[in-house]
Amino acid sequence: MAAAAGVSTATVSRAFNAPEKVAPEIREKILKIAADLGWMPHPAGAALASRRTWLVGVLIPTLDNDVFASQVGALQTRLAEAGITVLIGCSNYDGRQAEAQVRAMLARGVEALAIVGESQRDGVFDMIRARGVPYIVMYSYRAEATHPFAGFDNRAAFRRVARHLLDLGHRDFGLIHQPAFDNDRVLARLEGLRGTLAEEGIALRPHHVHEGPPTIVFGRQSLKAIMEAPGPRPTAIVCGNDTLAIGALIEARALGIKVPDELSITGFDDVAMAEQIDPPLTTMRVENAEIGRRAADYLLACLEQGHPIDPPPVESQLMIRGSTAKPPSRPDQHSISG
């Protein structure tokens, strides 16, 4: 191809790997000849020549969630502008799979990593640091932690949810949440909720707490079990995400329970359906695309500058809608103190 274009092989290489160093008319001539010949530059060869792989790895818990899709989409868009390709690994909430995915991506020569959550198996972050690979933790934030974060304070977010319901006058609560094992985001949210209730002398009754898959079906099943349990009914149900909350709303209607007149329900994440369902869902909005952008910007700065300042936490916002209101006047009910 160099002979056909009447240039050296070095000029051809620069036309693809450093186009700003080649005169526009020569670059266009080379690109046209390459297209006519159906030729493409070999990525491994380009990586060897530049001593870079132009790969960044992203580890997420699941592909079946709009939250992580939004984060990865924004991150990938930002990195693509810098000519970087994203490798996506999915752990399916399994620590062993997560570790295997990280090892595989490091073996592929990723230049940086973005990982959802800091609850990883022992040694995973040490392994990354030992390779000298910059990384960032997404969807979490702890001021006292040693990791760089692109995320928000899950504990504080659930404290705001709990405080909203307490300020309305609720004293009897139910909780439906996704599995907490190896999930620092869920654990932090539960700590925020329980801690805020404890400040008011309120505890959750065990039979009013249901943990399981983050699905509409489990939300429905849990709401039914809570409302049919013996003893006083909760007047507020806190859900770990919007999918569970939407399931609870559907089941409340099936049981003839009026929301919010008889029961308040909250979600988390503010997915598109949250505002469209009847009644619209009170939930916590998280700017997931912004999380992806901040993660990408931090990793790019690491690759270009070496040691950038950690990103500030992303702000979450409580969206108060029609699924929450003051509790009904029910003198037969009382909270559990202690």
Coordinates of C-alpha atoms in Angstrom, one line a residue:
M1 CA 0.0 0.0 0.0
A2 CA 2.9 2.4 0.7
A3 CA 4.1 1.8 -2.9
A4 CA 0.7 2.5 -4.3
A5 CA 0.4 5.7 -2.4
G6 CA 4.0 6.7 -3.2
V7 CA 5.0 7.2 0.4
S8 CA 7.1 5.3 3.0
T9 CA 5.7 2.6 5.3
A10 CA 6.3 5.0 8.2
T11 CA 4.0 7.6 6.6
V12 CA 1.3 4.9 6.2
S13 CA 1.7 4.0 9.9
R14 CA 1.4 7.7 11.0
A15 CA -1.7 8.2 8.8
F16 CA -3.5 5.7 11.0
N17 CA -1.8 6.1 14.4
A18 CA -0.8 9.8 14.4
P19 CA -2.9 11.4 11.6
E20 CA -2.2 14.9 12.8
K21 CA 1.4 14.4 11.7
V22 CA 0.5 13.7 8.1
A23 CA -0.6 16.3 5.5
P24 CA -4.3 16.1 5.0
E25 CA -4.1 15.4 1.2
I26 CA -1.6 12.6 1.8
R27 CA -3.6 11.1 4.6
E28 CA -6.8 11.1 2.5
K29 CA -4.9 9.4 -0.3
I30 CA -3.7 6.7 2.0
L31 CA -7.1 6.1 3.5
K32 CA -8.7 5.9 0.1
I33 CA -6.2 3.3 -1.1
A34 CA -6.6 1.3 2.1
A35 CA -10.4 1.3 1.7
D36 CA -10.1 0.2 -2.0
L37 CA -7.8 -2.6 -0.9
G38 CA -10.1 -3.6 2.1
W39 CA -7.1 -3.1 4.4
M40 CA -7.4 -2.3 8.1
P41 CA -4.5 -1.7 10.6
H42 CA -3.8 -4.7 12.9
P43 CA -4.7 -3.7 16.5
A44 CA -2.0 -5.9 18.1
G45 CA 0.7 -4.4 15.8
A46 CA -0.5 -0.9 16.5
A47 CA -0.5 -1.6 20.3
L48 CA 3.1 -3.0 20.0
A49 CA 4.3 0.0 18.1
S50 CA 2.7 2.6 20.4
R51 CA 3.3 0.5 23.6
R52 CA -0.4 1.0 24.4
T53 CA -3.3 -1.4 24.0
W54 CA -6.0 1.3 24.0
L55 CA -8.2 -1.0 26.0
V56 CA -10.1 -0.2 29.2
G57 CA -12.0 -2.8 31.2
V58 CA -15.4 -2.3 32.9
L59 CA -16.8 -4.8 35.4
I60 CA -20.5 -4.7 36.2
P61 CA -22.7 -7.0 38.3
T62 CA -25.4 -7.6 35.6
L63 CA -26.4 -6.7 32.1
D64 CA -30.1 -6.9 33.1
N65 CA -30.3 -3.5 34.7
D66 CA -30.8 0.0 33.1
V67 CA -28.7 1.5 35.9
F68 CA -25.4 -0.2 34.8
A69 CA -26.3 0.1 31.1
S70 CA -26.5 3.9 31.5
Q71 CA -23.2 4.0 33.4
V72 CA -21.3 1.9 30.8
G73 CA -22.9 3.7 27.9
A74 CA -21.7 7.1 29.1
L75 CA -18.3 5.8 30.0
Q76 CA -17.9 4.1 26.6
T77 CA -18.9 7.2 24.7
R78 CA -16.3 9.3 26.6
L79 CA -13.5 6.8 26.1
A80 CA -14.3 6.2 22.4
E81 CA -13.7 9.9 21.8
A82 CA -10.1 9.3 23.0
G83 CA -9.8 6.2 20.7
I84 CA -10.1 3.7 23.5
T85 CA -12.1 0.5 23.3
V86 CA -14.1 -0.8 26.3
L87 CA -14.1 -4.5 27.3
I88 CA -17.1 -5.3 29.4
G89 CA -17.1 -8.1 32.0
C90 CA -20.2 -9.2 34.0
S91 CA -19.9 -10.9 37.3
N92 CA -23.6 -11.9 37.8
Y93 CA -23.1 -10.9 41.5
D94 CA -20.6 -13.7 42.0
G95 CA -17.3 -12.7 43.6
R96 CA -15.4 -15.6 41.9
Q97 CA -16.7 -14.6 38.5
A98 CA -15.7 -11.0 39.2
E99 CA -12.2 -12.0 40.1
A100 CA -11.9 -14.2 37.0
Q101 CA -13.1 -11.3 34.8
V102 CA -10.6 -8.9 36.3
R103 CA -7.8 -11.4 35.7
A104 CA -8.8 -12.0 32.1
M105 CA -9.0 -8.2 31.4
L106 CA -5.6 -7.7 33.0
A107 CA -4.2 -10.5 30.9
R108 CA -5.6 -8.8 27.8
G109 CA -3.6 -5.7 28.7
V110 CA -6.3 -3.3 29.7
E111 CA -4.7 0.1 30.6
A112 CA -7.3 0.9 33.2
L113 CA -10.3 -0.5 35.0
A114 CA -13.7 0.7 36.2
I115 CA -15.4 -1.7 38.7
V116 CA -18.9 -1.4 40.1
G117 CA -18.8 -1.7 43.9
E118 CA -15.9 -2.1 46.3
S119 CA -17.1 -5.5 47.7
Q120 CA -14.7 -7.7 45.8
R121 CA -12.8 -10.8 46.9
D122 CA -9.7 -10.4 49.0
G123 CA -6.7 -9.5 46.9
V124 CA -8.6 -8.2 43.8
F125 CA -7.6 -4.6 44.3
D126 CA -4.1 -5.6 45.4
M127 CA -3.7 -7.5 42.1
I128 CA -4.8 -4.5 40.1
R129 CA -2.5 -2.1 42.0
A130 CA 0.4 -4.6 41.7
R131 CA 0.1 -4.4 37.9
G132 CA 0.2 -0.6 38.1
V133 CA -3.2 -0.3 36.4
P134 CA -5.3 2.7 37.4
Y135 CA -8.9 1.9 38.5
I136 CA -12.0 3.5 39.8
V137 CA -15.0 2.2 41.8
M138 CA -18.4 3.1 40.3
Y139 CA -21.8 3.4 42.0
S140 CA -20.4 3.7 45.5
Y141 CA -18.7 6.4 47.6
R142 CA -17.2 6.4 51.1
A143 CA -15.2 9.4 52.2
E144 CA -13.0 7.2 54.5
A145 CA -12.1 4.6 51.8
T146 CA -8.8 4.4 50.0
H147 CA -10.3 3.8 46.5
P148 CA -11.1 6.5 44.0
F149 CA -14.9 6.6 43.4
A150 CA -17.3 7.7 40.8
G151 CA -20.6 7.3 42.7
F152 CA -22.7 8.5 45.6
D153 CA -23.1 7.9 49.3
N154 CA -25.7 5.0 49.4
R155 CA -26.0 5.3 53.2
A156 CA -26.8 9.0 53.1
A157 CA -29.3 8.4 50.2
F158 CA -31.3 5.9 52.2
R159 CA -31.2 8.2 55.3
R160 CA -33.0 10.8 53.2
V161 CA -35.6 8.3 52.1
A162 CA -36.2 7.3 55.7
R163 CA -36.2 10.9 57.0
H164 CA -38.9 11.8 54.4
L165 CA -41.2 9.1 55.6
L166 CA -40.5 9.9 59.2
D167 CA -41.3 13.5 58.6
L168 CA -44.6 12.5 57.1
G169 CA -45.4 10.8 60.4
H170 CA -44.7 7.1 59.6
R171 CA -43.6 4.9 62.5
D172 CA -44.3 1.3 61.1
F173 CA -42.1 0.3 58.2
G174 CA -41.6 -2.6 55.9
L175 CA -38.5 -3.3 53.8
I176 CA -38.1 -5.2 50.5
H177 CA -34.6 -5.3 49.2
Q178 CA -32.2 -7.1 46.8
P179 CA -29.6 -9.6 48.2
A180 CA -27.0 -7.8 50.4
F181 CA -24.3 -10.5 50.3
D182 CA -21.1 -9.1 48.7
N183 CA -23.0 -5.9 47.8
D184 CA -21.7 -2.8 49.5
R185 CA -24.3 -0.6 47.9
V186 CA -27.2 -2.6 49.4
L187 CA -25.5 -2.9 52.8
A188 CA -24.9 0.8 53.0
R189 CA -28.5 1.5 52.1
L190 CA -29.7 -0.8 54.8
E191 CA -27.4 0.8 57.4
G192 CA -28.7 4.2 56.4
L193 CA -32.3 3.1 56.8
R194 CA -31.9 1.2 60.1
G195 CA -29.7 3.8 61.6
T196 CA -32.1 6.6 60.8
L197 CA -35.1 4.7 62.2
A198 CA -33.1 3.8 65.3
E199 CA -32.6 7.5 66.0
E200 CA -36.3 7.7 66.5
G201 CA -36.5 4.5 68.6
I202 CA -38.0 2.5 65.7
A203 CA -36.9 -1.0 64.5
L204 CA -38.0 -3.1 61.6
R205 CA -40.1 -6.2 62.5
P206 CA -38.4 -9.3 61.1
H207 CA -41.5 -10.5 59.3
H208 CA -41.8 -7.1 57.6
V209 CA -38.3 -7.5 56.0
H210 CA -38.0 -9.5 52.7
E211 CA -34.7 -10.0 50.8
G212 CA -34.6 -11.5 47.3
P213 CA -34.2 -11.0 43.6
P214 CA -34.7 -7.5 42.3
T215 CA -37.8 -8.3 40.3
I216 CA -41.3 -7.1 39.9
V217 CA -42.5 -10.6 40.9
F218 CA -40.5 -10.6 44.1
G219 CA -41.8 -7.1 44.9
R220 CA -45.4 -8.4 44.6
Q221 CA -44.8 -11.5 46.6
S222 CA -43.1 -9.6 49.4
L223 CA -45.8 -6.9 49.7
K224 CA -48.5 -9.6 49.9
A225 CA -46.6 -11.5 52.6
I226 CA -45.9 -8.3 54.6
M227 CA -49.5 -7.1 54.5
E228 CA -50.9 -10.6 55.4
A229 CA -48.5 -11.1 58.3
P230 CA -50.1 -11.2 61.7
G231 CA -50.0 -8.0 63.9
P232 CA -50.0 -4.3 62.9
R233 CA -49.4 -3.6 59.2
P234 CA -46.7 -1.2 58.1
T235 CA -47.8 2.2 56.8
A236 CA -44.6 2.6 54.7
I237 CA -42.7 0.2 52.5
V238 CA -39.1 1.0 51.6
C239 CA -37.8 -0.8 48.5
G240 CA -34.2 -1.3 47.5
N241 CA -34.9 -0.3 43.9
D242 CA -37.6 0.8 41.6
T243 CA -38.3 -2.6 40.1
L244 CA -39.2 -4.0 43.6
A245 CA -41.3 -0.8 44.3
I246 CA -43.2 -1.1 41.1
G247 CA -44.0 -4.8 42.0
A248 CA -45.2 -3.6 45.4
L249 CA -47.4 -0.9 43.8
I250 CA -49.0 -3.5 41.5
E251 CA -49.6 -5.9 44.4
A252 CA -51.1 -3.2 46.6
R253 CA -53.6 -2.4 43.9
A254 CA -54.4 -6.1 43.6
L255 CA -55.0 -6.3 47.3
G256 CA -57.3 -3.3 47.3
I257 CA -54.8 -1.2 49.3
K258 CA -54.8 2.5 48.3
V259 CA -51.4 4.1 47.7
P260 CA -50.6 6.5 49.3
D261 CA -53.8 6.9 51.4
E262 CA -53.3 3.6 53.2
L263 CA -49.8 2.8 52.4
S264 CA -46.7 4.7 51.2
I265 CA -44.1 3.0 48.9
T266 CA -40.6 4.3 47.9
G267 CA -38.2 3.1 45.3
F268 CA -34.6 3.8 44.3
D269 CA -32.9 4.8 41.0
D270 CA -35.7 6.7 39.3
V271 CA -36.0 4.5 36.2
A272 CA -38.1 5.7 33.3
M273 CA -41.2 3.8 34.5
A274 CA -41.1 5.3 38.0
E275 CA -42.7 8.6 36.9
Q276 CA -45.2 6.9 34.6
I277 CA -46.7 4.3 36.9
D278 CA -49.9 5.2 38.8
P279 CA -49.3 6.7 41.3
P280 CA -45.9 8.1 40.3
L281 CA -43.2 6.6 42.5
T282 CA -41.3 8.5 45.2
T283 CA -37.8 7.5 44.6
M284 CA -34.1 8.5 44.7
R285 CA -32.7 9.8 41.5
V286 CA -29.1 8.9 40.7
E287 CA -27.4 10.4 37.6
N288 CA -26.0 7.2 36.3
A289 CA -24.7 8.7 33.1
E290 CA -22.8 11.2 35.1
I291 CA -21.2 8.4 37.1
G292 CA -20.0 6.9 33.8
R293 CA -18.6 10.2 32.6
R294 CA -16.8 10.9 35.8
A295 CA -15.3 7.4 35.8
A296 CA -14.1 7.8 32.2
D297 CA -12.7 11.3 32.8
Y298 CA -10.7 10.1 35.8
L299 CA -9.2 7.1 34.0
L300 CA -8.3 9.3 31.0
A301 CA -6.6 11.7 33.4
C302 CA -4.7 8.8 35.0
L303 CA -3.5 7.6 31.5
E304 CA -2.6 11.1 30.4
Q305 CA -1.4 12.8 33.7
G306 CA -0.6 10.1 36.1
H307 CA -2.2 11.1 39.4
P308 CA -5.4 13.2 39.0
I309 CA -7.6 14.3 41.9
D310 CA -10.3 11.9 42.8
P311 CA -13.8 12.9 41.5
P312 CA -16.2 14.4 44.0
P313 CA -19.3 12.3 44.9
V314 CA -22.3 12.5 42.6
E315 CA -25.3 14.0 44.2
S316 CA -28.5 11.9 44.5
Q317 CA -31.9 13.6 44.6
L318 CA -35.1 12.5 46.4
M319 CA -38.0 12.7 43.9
I320 CA -41.1 13.1 46.0
R321 CA -44.2 12.0 44.0
G322 CA -47.6 10.5 44.5
S323 CA -46.7 7.2 46.2
T324 CA -46.0 8.7 49.6
A325 CA -48.2 10.7 52.0
K326 CA -49.0 11.0 55.7
P327 CA -50.0 7.7 57.3
P328 CA -53.7 7.0 58.0
S329 CA -54.8 7.6 61.5
R330 CA -54.7 4.1 63.1
P331 CA -54.5 4.3 66.9
D332 CA -54.2 0.5 67.1
Q333 CA -50.7 0.6 65.7
H334 CA -47.5 1.4 67.4
S335 CA -43.8 1.2 66.6
I336 CA -41.3 -1.2 68.1
S337 CA -38.9 0.7 70.4
G338 CA -35.4 -0.3 71.2

